[in-house]
Tab-separated table of C-alpha atoms in Angstrom:
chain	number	residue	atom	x	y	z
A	1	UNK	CA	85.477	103.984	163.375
A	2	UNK	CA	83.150	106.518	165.103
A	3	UNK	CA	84.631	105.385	168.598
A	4	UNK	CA	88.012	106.715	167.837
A	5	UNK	CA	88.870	110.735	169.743
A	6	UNK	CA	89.671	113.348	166.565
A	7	UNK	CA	92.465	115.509	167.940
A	8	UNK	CA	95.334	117.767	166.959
A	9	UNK	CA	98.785	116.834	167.416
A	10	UNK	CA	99.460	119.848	170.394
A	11	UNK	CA	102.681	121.082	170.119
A	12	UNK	CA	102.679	121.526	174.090
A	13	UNK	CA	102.241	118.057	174.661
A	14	UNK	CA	105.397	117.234	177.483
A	15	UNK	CA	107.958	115.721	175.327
A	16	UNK	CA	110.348	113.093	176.980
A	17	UNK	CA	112.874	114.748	178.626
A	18	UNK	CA	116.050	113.133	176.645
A	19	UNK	CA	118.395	114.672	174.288
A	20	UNK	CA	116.809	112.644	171.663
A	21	UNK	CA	113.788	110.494	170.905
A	22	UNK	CA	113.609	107.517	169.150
A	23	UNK	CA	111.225	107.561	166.180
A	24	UNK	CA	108.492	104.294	166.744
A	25	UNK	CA	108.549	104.202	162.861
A	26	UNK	CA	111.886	104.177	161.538
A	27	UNK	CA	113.542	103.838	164.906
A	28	UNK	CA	115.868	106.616	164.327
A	29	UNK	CA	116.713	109.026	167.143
A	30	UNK	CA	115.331	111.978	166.508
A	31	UNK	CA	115.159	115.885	167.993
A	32	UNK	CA	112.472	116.707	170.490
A	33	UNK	CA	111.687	119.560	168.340
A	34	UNK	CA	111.117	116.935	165.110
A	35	UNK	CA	108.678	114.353	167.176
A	36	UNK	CA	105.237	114.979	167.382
A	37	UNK	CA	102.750	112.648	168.951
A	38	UNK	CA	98.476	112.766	170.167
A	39	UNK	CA	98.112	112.518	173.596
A	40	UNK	CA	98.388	108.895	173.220
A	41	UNK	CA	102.088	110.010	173.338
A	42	UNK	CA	103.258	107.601	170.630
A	43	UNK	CA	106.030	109.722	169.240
A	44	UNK	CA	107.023	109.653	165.669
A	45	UNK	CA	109.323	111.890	163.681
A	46	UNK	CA	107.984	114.307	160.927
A	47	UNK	CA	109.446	112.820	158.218
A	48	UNK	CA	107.531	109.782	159.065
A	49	UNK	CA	103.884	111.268	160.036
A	50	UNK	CA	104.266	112.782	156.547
A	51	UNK	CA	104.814	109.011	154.908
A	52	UNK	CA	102.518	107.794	156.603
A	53	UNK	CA	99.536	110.801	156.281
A	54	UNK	CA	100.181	110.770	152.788
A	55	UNK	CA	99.654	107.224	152.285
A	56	UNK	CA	96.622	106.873	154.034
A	57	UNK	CA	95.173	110.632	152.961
A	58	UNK	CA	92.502	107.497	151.002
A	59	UNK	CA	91.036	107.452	154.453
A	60	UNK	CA	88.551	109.328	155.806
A	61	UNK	CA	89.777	109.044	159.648
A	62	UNK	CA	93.742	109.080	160.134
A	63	UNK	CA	94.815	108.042	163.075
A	64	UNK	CA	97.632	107.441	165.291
A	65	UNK	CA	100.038	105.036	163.538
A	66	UNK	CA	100.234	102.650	166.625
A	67	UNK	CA	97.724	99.904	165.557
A	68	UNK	CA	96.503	99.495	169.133
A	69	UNK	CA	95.451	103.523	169.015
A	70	UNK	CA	92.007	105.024	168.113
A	71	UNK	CA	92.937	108.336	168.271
A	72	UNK	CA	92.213	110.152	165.119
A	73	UNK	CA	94.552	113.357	163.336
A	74	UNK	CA	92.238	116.566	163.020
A	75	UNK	CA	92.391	117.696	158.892
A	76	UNK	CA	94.347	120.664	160.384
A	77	UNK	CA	97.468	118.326	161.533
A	78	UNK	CA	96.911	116.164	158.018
A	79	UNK	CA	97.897	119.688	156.521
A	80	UNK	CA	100.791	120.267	158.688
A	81	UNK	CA	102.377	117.163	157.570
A	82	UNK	CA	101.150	116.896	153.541
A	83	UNK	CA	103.076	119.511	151.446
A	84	UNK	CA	101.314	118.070	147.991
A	85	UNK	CA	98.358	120.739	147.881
A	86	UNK	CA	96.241	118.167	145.461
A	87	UNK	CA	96.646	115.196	147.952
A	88	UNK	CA	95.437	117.547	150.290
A	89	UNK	CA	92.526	118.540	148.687
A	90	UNK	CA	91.714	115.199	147.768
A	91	UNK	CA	91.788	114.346	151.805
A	92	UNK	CA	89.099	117.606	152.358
A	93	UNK	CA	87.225	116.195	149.253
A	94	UNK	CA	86.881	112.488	150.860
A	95	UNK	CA	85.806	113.999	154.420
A	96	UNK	CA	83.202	116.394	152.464
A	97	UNK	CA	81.625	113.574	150.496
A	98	UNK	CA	81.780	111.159	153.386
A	99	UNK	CA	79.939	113.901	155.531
A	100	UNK	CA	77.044	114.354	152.646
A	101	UNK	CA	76.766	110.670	152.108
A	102	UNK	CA	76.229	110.262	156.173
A	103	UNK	CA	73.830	112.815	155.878
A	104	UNK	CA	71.636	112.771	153.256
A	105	UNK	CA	68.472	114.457	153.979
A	106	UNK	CA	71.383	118.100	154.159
A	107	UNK	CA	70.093	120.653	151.592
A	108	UNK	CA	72.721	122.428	149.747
């Protein structure tokens, strides 16, 4: 989905100001320091973006796992989450043949 914002999760971002936060995954409360969210501010613990990145590291745009979000993960906050170096590579290897297929008068 080309409408969708590509953004890094930003570590700045104002996190609720409670003790803990409640993961919108698996509902468990979590640290501040262990939620990350976009700026959509959907908040989800690490553990979880890392399930969830891996198992959708098929597609070429992640994005936020709230189904009413378009917002998409930059590949540089895919890597912060995916510790498996060949999934990985396999994500950069999808975006690089997606970007040659949608443009296909490039010259190497």
């Amino acid at each position: 989905d080309h409408n969708s914002v590509i953004e890094e999760i930003d570590y700045n971002l104002p996190v609720p100001s409670r003790e803990e936060i409640e993961c919108l995954i698996c509902w468990n409360d979590v640290d501040p320091g262990d939620a990350f969210s976009l700026s959509c501010n959907h908040f989800y613990c690490s553990a979880c973006w890392s399930r969830y990145i891996s198992n959708s590291i098929k597609n070429i745009q992640i994005t936020c796992p709230d189904p009413t979000c378009n917002l998409s993960l930059n590949s540089s906050s895919v890597a912060m989450f995916v510790d498996d170096h060949k999934l990985l590579n396999k994500y950069r290897q999808n975006i690089t043949y997606s970007y040659v297929f949608e443009h296909p008068d490039m010259i190497w």
